[in-house]
Structure formats: structure tokens, C-alpha cells
Amino acid sequence: MPAHNRGRSVKAKISVRRRAALTGEDMLMNEDILNMQIRKFLKKVGVTSQREIEKGVANALAAGKIKGDEGLPVVMTLEIPKLDLKFKIDGEILLEK
């Protein structure tokens, strides 16, 4: 099975084709490839973000800027200019429970 078909059910693949056939839409993109590329990008974001946050926390602890028992407000912004998409996620990273 080709890599771009893994992880996607036959039913899901057929429904994409059926939807295109019923609506008369041309399938302008391969949804399997899109999903794989999104996952690849998000993995890169996750790994890189974690490394940078860990370095930032270590540096702030060493400099005495934080105590190490607080929560840190965090904002992540996803931007895809060509799609006019800008999405902000707010959260908090707790250093201790």
C-alpha cells in the first residue's frame, strides 16, 4: 500500500471521490497528501516548540526570572498568508502541579 494511502479508511477515500462525483467538483488536490503534509508540519512545530520552550525555561530559571513553580501563559499563532488564515491558541504551561 502506498504511503499516502496508509491510515485512511477505504470508506473515507470513497466518500471523498463520491462527494466530488455527486457535486461535479474536480478533485484539485490529493487529500491524503494534504493530511500527510499537515501532520509532518505539525510534528516539526511540536518538536521545535518543545525544545525552544525547554531552553527558555532553563534560561529564565538560571537568570532568576522565574521561580520554577508557576504557570507560564503561552500564545501560539498559526498563519498561512496565502489562505488569509491566522489562528491564535492561548494556553498555559504549568511548571508544577
Short mmCIF file of N, CA, C and O in Angstrom, two decimals:
data_model
loop_
_atom_site.label_atom_id
_atom_site.label_comp_id
_atom_site.label_asym_id
_atom_site.label_seq_id
_atom_site.Cartn_x
_atom_site.Cartn_y
_atom_site.Cartn_z
N MET A 1 0.85 -1.18 0.00
CA MET A 1 0.00 0.00 0.00
C MET A 1 0.89 1.24 0.00
O MET A 1 1.77 1.38 0.83
N PRO A 2 0.66 2.18 -0.93
CA PRO A 2 1.48 3.39 -0.97
C PRO A 2 1.35 4.17 0.33
O PRO A 2 0.31 4.16 0.97
N ALA A 3 2.41 4.89 0.68
CA ALA A 3 2.45 5.63 1.94
C ALA A 3 1.30 6.63 2.05
O ALA A 3 0.75 6.83 3.11
N HIS A 4 0.90 7.25 0.94
CA HIS A 4 -0.15 8.26 1.02
C HIS A 4 -1.53 7.65 1.24
O HIS A 4 -2.47 8.35 1.52
N ASN A 5 -1.67 6.33 1.15
CA ASN A 5 -2.95 5.67 1.40
C ASN A 5 -3.04 5.08 2.80
O ASN A 5 -4.10 4.66 3.21
N ARG A 6 -1.94 5.00 3.51
CA ARG A 6 -1.95 4.43 4.84
C ARG A 6 -2.71 5.31 5.81
O ARG A 6 -2.67 6.52 5.72
N GLY A 7 -3.39 4.67 6.76
CA GLY A 7 -4.05 5.43 7.82
C GLY A 7 -5.39 6.00 7.42
O GLY A 7 -6.06 6.62 8.20
N ARG A 8 -5.81 5.84 6.22
CA ARG A 8 -7.08 6.38 5.75
C ARG A 8 -7.97 5.22 5.37
O ARG A 8 -7.57 4.35 4.60
N SER A 9 -9.14 5.16 5.88
CA SER A 9 -10.02 4.04 5.60
C SER A 9 -10.49 4.08 4.15
O SER A 9 -10.56 5.13 3.52
N VAL A 10 -10.83 2.90 3.64
CA VAL A 10 -11.35 2.81 2.28
C VAL A 10 -12.63 3.62 2.19
O VAL A 10 -12.86 4.33 1.20
N LYS A 11 -13.46 3.56 3.23
CA LYS A 11 -14.71 4.31 3.25
C LYS A 11 -14.46 5.81 3.10
O LYS A 11 -15.15 6.49 2.36
N ALA A 12 -13.44 6.32 3.80
CA ALA A 12 -13.11 7.75 3.72
C ALA A 12 -12.65 8.13 2.34
O ALA A 12 -13.02 9.17 1.81
N LYS A 13 -11.83 7.26 1.72
CA LYS A 13 -11.33 7.54 0.37
C LYS A 13 -12.48 7.55 -0.63
O LYS A 13 -12.56 8.40 -1.51
N ILE A 14 -13.38 6.59 -0.48
CA ILE A 14 -14.51 6.50 -1.40
C ILE A 14 -15.43 7.71 -1.21
O ILE A 14 -15.90 8.29 -2.18
N SER A 15 -15.65 8.13 0.04
CA SER A 15 -16.55 9.26 0.28
C SER A 15 -16.01 10.54 -0.34
O SER A 15 -16.78 11.36 -0.83
N VAL A 16 -14.70 10.73 -0.34
CA VAL A 16 -14.11 11.91 -0.98
C VAL A 16 -14.38 11.85 -2.47
O VAL A 16 -14.81 12.84 -3.08
N ARG A 17 -14.18 10.69 -3.07
CA ARG A 17 -14.43 10.54 -4.51
C ARG A 17 -15.92 10.69 -4.82
O ARG A 17 -16.30 11.32 -5.79
N ARG A 18 -16.76 10.10 -3.97
CA ARG A 18 -18.20 10.16 -4.19
C ARG A 18 -18.69 11.60 -4.08
O ARG A 18 -19.49 12.06 -4.89
N ARG A 19 -18.19 12.33 -3.07
CA ARG A 19 -18.59 13.72 -2.90
C ARG A 19 -18.23 14.54 -4.14
O ARG A 19 -19.02 15.33 -4.64
N ALA A 20 -17.04 14.31 -4.66
CA ALA A 20 -16.60 15.02 -5.86
C ALA A 20 -17.49 14.66 -7.05
O ALA A 20 -17.88 15.52 -7.83
N ALA A 21 -17.83 13.37 -7.16
CA ALA A 21 -18.66 12.93 -8.29
C ALA A 21 -20.07 13.49 -8.17
O ALA A 21 -20.65 13.95 -9.16
N LEU A 22 -20.64 13.49 -6.97
CA LEU A 22 -22.01 13.96 -6.77
C LEU A 22 -22.14 15.46 -6.96
O LEU A 22 -23.16 15.95 -7.42
N THR A 23 -21.13 16.19 -6.56
CA THR A 23 -21.20 17.65 -6.66
C THR A 23 -20.64 18.17 -7.97
O THR A 23 -20.74 19.36 -8.26
N GLY A 24 -20.05 17.29 -8.74
CA GLY A 24 -19.45 17.72 -10.01
C GLY A 24 -18.13 18.43 -9.82
O GLY A 24 -17.60 19.02 -10.75
N GLU A 25 -17.59 18.37 -8.61
CA GLU A 25 -16.31 19.03 -8.33
C GLU A 25 -15.17 18.24 -8.96
O GLU A 25 -15.21 17.03 -9.04
N ASP A 26 -14.19 18.96 -9.41
CA ASP A 26 -12.95 18.31 -9.82
C ASP A 26 -12.11 18.14 -8.57
O ASP A 26 -12.05 19.04 -7.74
N MET A 27 -11.48 16.97 -8.43
CA MET A 27 -10.58 16.79 -7.29
C MET A 27 -9.28 17.52 -7.63
O MET A 27 -8.47 17.04 -8.41
N LEU A 28 -9.13 18.71 -7.07
CA LEU A 28 -8.00 19.56 -7.40
C LEU A 28 -6.77 19.26 -6.57
O LEU A 28 -5.71 19.79 -6.83
N MET A 29 -6.94 18.43 -5.54
CA MET A 29 -5.81 18.11 -4.69
C MET A 29 -5.99 16.70 -4.16
O MET A 29 -7.08 16.16 -4.17
N ASN A 30 -4.91 16.16 -3.69
CA ASN A 30 -4.94 14.84 -3.09
C ASN A 30 -5.04 15.04 -1.58
O ASN A 30 -4.11 15.52 -0.94
N GLU A 31 -6.20 14.71 -1.00
CA GLU A 31 -6.42 14.93 0.43
C GLU A 31 -5.47 14.11 1.29
O GLU A 31 -5.10 14.53 2.38
N ASP A 32 -5.08 12.93 0.81
CA ASP A 32 -4.13 12.11 1.58
C ASP A 32 -2.80 12.83 1.71
O ASP A 32 -2.20 12.85 2.78
N ILE A 33 -2.34 13.41 0.62
CA ILE A 33 -1.06 14.13 0.65
C ILE A 33 -1.18 15.37 1.54
O ILE A 33 -0.30 15.67 2.33
N LEU A 34 -2.31 16.10 1.41
CA LEU A 34 -2.52 17.27 2.26
C LEU A 34 -2.46 16.88 3.73
O LEU A 34 -1.75 17.51 4.52
N ASN A 35 -3.19 15.84 4.12
CA ASN A 35 -3.19 15.41 5.52
C ASN A 35 -1.80 14.99 5.98
O ASN A 35 -1.39 15.30 7.09
N MET A 36 -1.06 14.29 5.13
CA MET A 36 0.29 13.86 5.49
C MET A 36 1.21 15.08 5.67
O MET A 36 1.99 15.13 6.62
N GLN A 37 1.08 16.06 4.80
CA GLN A 37 1.91 17.25 4.89
C GLN A 37 1.56 18.08 6.13
O GLN A 37 2.45 18.65 6.77
N ILE A 38 0.28 18.15 6.47
CA ILE A 38 -0.13 18.87 7.69
C ILE A 38 0.47 18.19 8.91
O ILE A 38 1.04 18.85 9.79
N ARG A 39 0.35 16.86 8.97
CA ARG A 39 0.91 16.12 10.12
C ARG A 39 2.42 16.32 10.21
O ARG A 39 2.97 16.49 11.30
N LYS A 40 3.10 16.30 9.07
CA LYS A 40 4.56 16.50 9.04
C LYS A 40 4.91 17.89 9.58
O LYS A 40 5.83 18.04 10.39
N PHE A 41 4.17 18.90 9.14
CA PHE A 41 4.42 20.26 9.60
C PHE A 41 4.16 20.38 11.09
O PHE A 41 4.96 20.96 11.84
N LEU A 42 3.03 19.83 11.57
CA LEU A 42 2.70 19.92 12.99
C LEU A 42 3.69 19.18 13.87
O LEU A 42 3.98 19.62 14.99
N LYS A 43 4.24 18.09 13.37
CA LYS A 43 5.28 17.38 14.12
C LYS A 43 6.51 18.27 14.27
O LYS A 43 7.09 18.38 15.35
N LYS A 44 6.89 18.93 13.18
CA LYS A 44 8.03 19.84 13.22
C LYS A 44 7.77 20.99 14.19
O LYS A 44 8.64 21.35 14.99
N VAL A 45 6.57 21.54 14.15
CA VAL A 45 6.19 22.62 15.07
C VAL A 45 6.28 22.14 16.52
O VAL A 45 6.82 22.81 17.38
N GLY A 46 5.72 20.95 16.77
CA GLY A 46 5.70 20.42 18.14
C GLY A 46 7.08 20.17 18.70
O GLY A 46 7.40 20.59 19.81
N VAL A 47 7.92 19.52 17.92
CA VAL A 47 9.28 19.18 18.38
C VAL A 47 10.09 20.46 18.58
O VAL A 47 10.74 20.63 19.61
N THR A 48 10.03 21.36 17.62
CA THR A 48 10.81 22.60 17.70
C THR A 48 10.31 23.48 18.85
O THR A 48 11.11 24.03 19.62
N SER A 49 9.00 23.58 18.99
CA SER A 49 8.42 24.40 20.06
C SER A 49 8.81 23.87 21.43
O SER A 49 9.18 24.64 22.32
N GLN A 50 8.74 22.55 21.61
CA GLN A 50 9.09 21.98 22.90
C GLN A 50 10.54 22.28 23.25
O GLN A 50 10.86 22.68 24.37
N ARG A 51 11.43 22.12 22.27
CA ARG A 51 12.85 22.38 22.51
C ARG A 51 13.07 23.84 22.90
O ARG A 51 13.81 24.14 23.84
N GLU A 52 12.43 24.76 22.19
CA GLU A 52 12.60 26.19 22.48
C GLU A 52 12.01 26.57 23.83
O GLU A 52 12.60 27.38 24.56
N ILE A 53 10.87 25.99 24.17
CA ILE A 53 10.27 26.27 25.48
C ILE A 53 11.17 25.75 26.59
O ILE A 53 11.42 26.45 27.59
N GLU A 54 11.69 24.53 26.44
CA GLU A 54 12.58 23.97 27.46
C GLU A 54 13.83 24.84 27.64
O GLU A 54 14.26 25.10 28.77
N LYS A 55 14.41 25.31 26.53
CA LYS A 55 15.58 26.20 26.63
C LYS A 55 15.22 27.51 27.30
O LYS A 55 15.96 28.02 28.15
N GLY A 56 14.07 28.08 26.93
CA GLY A 56 13.63 29.34 27.52
C GLY A 56 13.40 29.22 29.01
O GLY A 56 13.78 30.11 29.79
N VAL A 57 12.77 28.12 29.43
CA VAL A 57 12.53 27.90 30.87
C VAL A 57 13.86 27.75 31.60
O VAL A 57 14.07 28.35 32.66
N ALA A 58 14.77 26.96 31.05
CA ALA A 58 16.08 26.76 31.70
C ALA A 58 16.82 28.09 31.83
O ALA A 58 17.40 28.38 32.89
N ASN A 59 16.82 28.89 30.78
CA ASN A 59 17.50 30.20 30.81
C ASN A 59 16.85 31.14 31.83
O ASN A 59 17.54 31.85 32.56
N ALA A 60 15.51 31.14 31.86
CA ALA A 60 14.80 32.02 32.80
C ALA A 60 15.05 31.59 34.25
O ALA A 60 15.20 32.44 35.13
N LEU A 61 15.10 30.29 34.49
CA LEU A 61 15.42 29.79 35.84
C LEU A 61 16.83 30.21 36.25
O LEU A 61 17.04 30.70 37.36
N ALA A 62 17.78 30.03 35.34
CA ALA A 62 19.17 30.38 35.62
C ALA A 62 19.33 31.88 35.89
O ALA A 62 20.15 32.29 36.71
N ALA A 63 18.54 32.69 35.18
CA ALA A 63 18.63 34.15 35.34
C ALA A 63 17.78 34.66 36.50
O ALA A 63 17.78 35.86 36.79
N GLY A 64 17.04 33.77 37.14
CA GLY A 64 16.19 34.17 38.26
C GLY A 64 14.91 34.88 37.84
O GLY A 64 14.26 35.52 38.66
N LYS A 65 14.54 34.80 36.56
CA LYS A 65 13.33 35.47 36.07
C LYS A 65 12.06 34.74 36.49
O LYS A 65 10.99 35.35 36.57
N ILE A 66 12.17 33.44 36.71
CA ILE A 66 11.04 32.65 37.18
C ILE A 66 11.51 31.77 38.34
O ILE A 66 12.70 31.50 38.47
N LYS A 67 10.55 31.35 39.16
CA LYS A 67 10.89 30.52 40.32
C LYS A 67 10.89 29.04 39.98
O LYS A 67 11.59 28.26 40.61
N GLY A 68 10.07 28.64 39.03
CA GLY A 68 10.00 27.24 38.65
C GLY A 68 8.78 26.51 39.17
O GLY A 68 8.62 25.32 38.95
N ASP A 69 7.90 27.26 39.86
CA ASP A 69 6.70 26.62 40.38
C ASP A 69 5.42 27.30 39.87
O ASP A 69 4.33 27.00 40.32
N GLU A 70 5.58 28.21 38.92
CA GLU A 70 4.43 28.97 38.43
C GLU A 70 3.92 28.44 37.09
O GLU A 70 4.48 27.50 36.52
N GLY A 71 2.86 29.07 36.62
CA GLY A 71 2.35 28.79 35.28
C GLY A 71 2.83 29.87 34.33
O GLY A 71 3.02 31.02 34.74
N LEU A 72 3.05 29.50 33.11
CA LEU A 72 3.50 30.46 32.10
C LEU A 72 2.43 30.59 31.02
O LEU A 72 2.15 29.64 30.30
N PRO A 73 1.84 31.79 30.89
CA PRO A 73 0.88 31.99 29.80
C PRO A 73 1.61 31.81 28.46
O PRO A 73 2.76 32.21 28.31
N VAL A 74 0.94 31.19 27.52
CA VAL A 74 1.56 30.93 26.22
C VAL A 74 0.56 31.22 25.11
O VAL A 74 -0.65 31.03 25.28
N VAL A 75 1.07 31.73 24.00
CA VAL A 75 0.26 32.01 22.82
C VAL A 75 0.96 31.38 21.61
O VAL A 75 2.17 31.57 21.42
N MET A 76 0.20 30.64 20.82
CA MET A 76 0.73 30.08 19.58
C MET A 76 -0.13 30.62 18.44
O MET A 76 -1.36 30.56 18.51
N THR A 77 0.52 31.16 17.42
CA THR A 77 -0.20 31.69 16.28
C THR A 77 0.18 30.90 15.04
O THR A 77 1.36 30.75 14.74
N LEU A 78 -0.83 30.40 14.36
CA LEU A 78 -0.65 29.70 13.09
C LEU A 78 -1.08 30.65 12.00
O LEU A 78 -2.18 31.20 12.05
N GLU A 79 -0.21 30.85 11.03
CA GLU A 79 -0.51 31.79 9.98
C GLU A 79 -0.18 31.18 8.62
O GLU A 79 0.91 30.63 8.43
N ILE A 80 -1.13 31.23 7.71
CA ILE A 80 -0.91 30.82 6.33
C ILE A 80 -1.37 32.00 5.46
O ILE A 80 -2.55 32.11 5.13
N PRO A 81 -0.44 32.91 5.15
CA PRO A 81 -0.81 34.14 4.45
C PRO A 81 -1.57 33.91 3.14
O PRO A 81 -2.53 34.63 2.86
N LYS A 82 -1.19 32.92 2.38
CA LYS A 82 -1.84 32.69 1.09
C LYS A 82 -3.32 32.30 1.24
O LYS A 82 -4.12 32.50 0.34
N LEU A 83 -3.68 31.77 2.41
CA LEU A 83 -5.07 31.40 2.68
C LEU A 83 -5.79 32.47 3.51
O LEU A 83 -6.94 32.27 3.88
N ASP A 84 -5.10 33.56 3.81
CA ASP A 84 -5.64 34.59 4.71
C ASP A 84 -6.10 33.96 6.02
O ASP A 84 -7.15 34.29 6.56
N LEU A 85 -5.28 33.03 6.52
CA LEU A 85 -5.60 32.31 7.75
C LEU A 85 -4.65 32.74 8.85
O LEU A 85 -3.43 32.72 8.66
N LYS A 86 -5.22 33.17 9.94
CA LYS A 86 -4.43 33.49 11.13
C LYS A 86 -5.24 32.98 12.31
O LYS A 86 -6.37 33.42 12.53
N PHE A 87 -4.66 32.05 13.05
CA PHE A 87 -5.37 31.37 14.12
C PHE A 87 -4.51 31.41 15.37
O PHE A 87 -3.35 31.04 15.34
N LYS A 88 -5.10 31.88 16.46
CA LYS A 88 -4.35 32.04 17.71
C LYS A 88 -4.88 31.06 18.75
O LYS A 88 -6.09 30.90 18.91
N ILE A 89 -3.96 30.41 19.44
CA ILE A 89 -4.30 29.49 20.52
C ILE A 89 -3.64 29.99 21.79
O ILE A 89 -2.43 30.20 21.82
N ASP A 90 -4.44 30.20 22.82
CA ASP A 90 -3.93 30.64 24.13
C ASP A 90 -3.92 29.44 25.08
O ASP A 90 -4.78 28.57 24.99
N GLY A 91 -2.97 29.41 25.97
CA GLY A 91 -2.91 28.35 26.95
C GLY A 91 -1.98 28.72 28.09
O GLY A 91 -1.57 29.87 28.23
N GLU A 92 -1.66 27.72 28.88
CA GLU A 92 -0.75 27.92 29.99
C GLU A 92 0.09 26.67 30.17
O GLU A 92 -0.41 25.55 30.06
N ILE A 93 1.36 26.88 30.42
CA ILE A 93 2.28 25.77 30.71
C ILE A 93 2.57 25.83 32.20
O ILE A 93 3.13 26.82 32.70
N LEU A 94 2.16 24.78 32.91
CA LEU A 94 2.39 24.72 34.35
C LEU A 94 3.75 24.08 34.61
O LEU A 94 4.04 23.02 34.07
N LEU A 95 4.55 24.72 35.42
CA LEU A 95 5.87 24.18 35.74
C LEU A 95 5.80 23.19 36.89
O LEU A 95 6.71 22.38 37.07
N GLU A 96 4.74 23.29 37.69
CA GLU A 96 4.48 22.34 38.78
C GLU A 96 2.99 22.22 38.94
O GLU A 96 2.26 23.15 38.65
N LYS A 97 2.56 21.06 39.41
CA LYS A 97 1.12 20.87 39.69
C LYS A 97 0.83 21.15 41.13
O LYS A 97 1.60 21.00 42.00
#
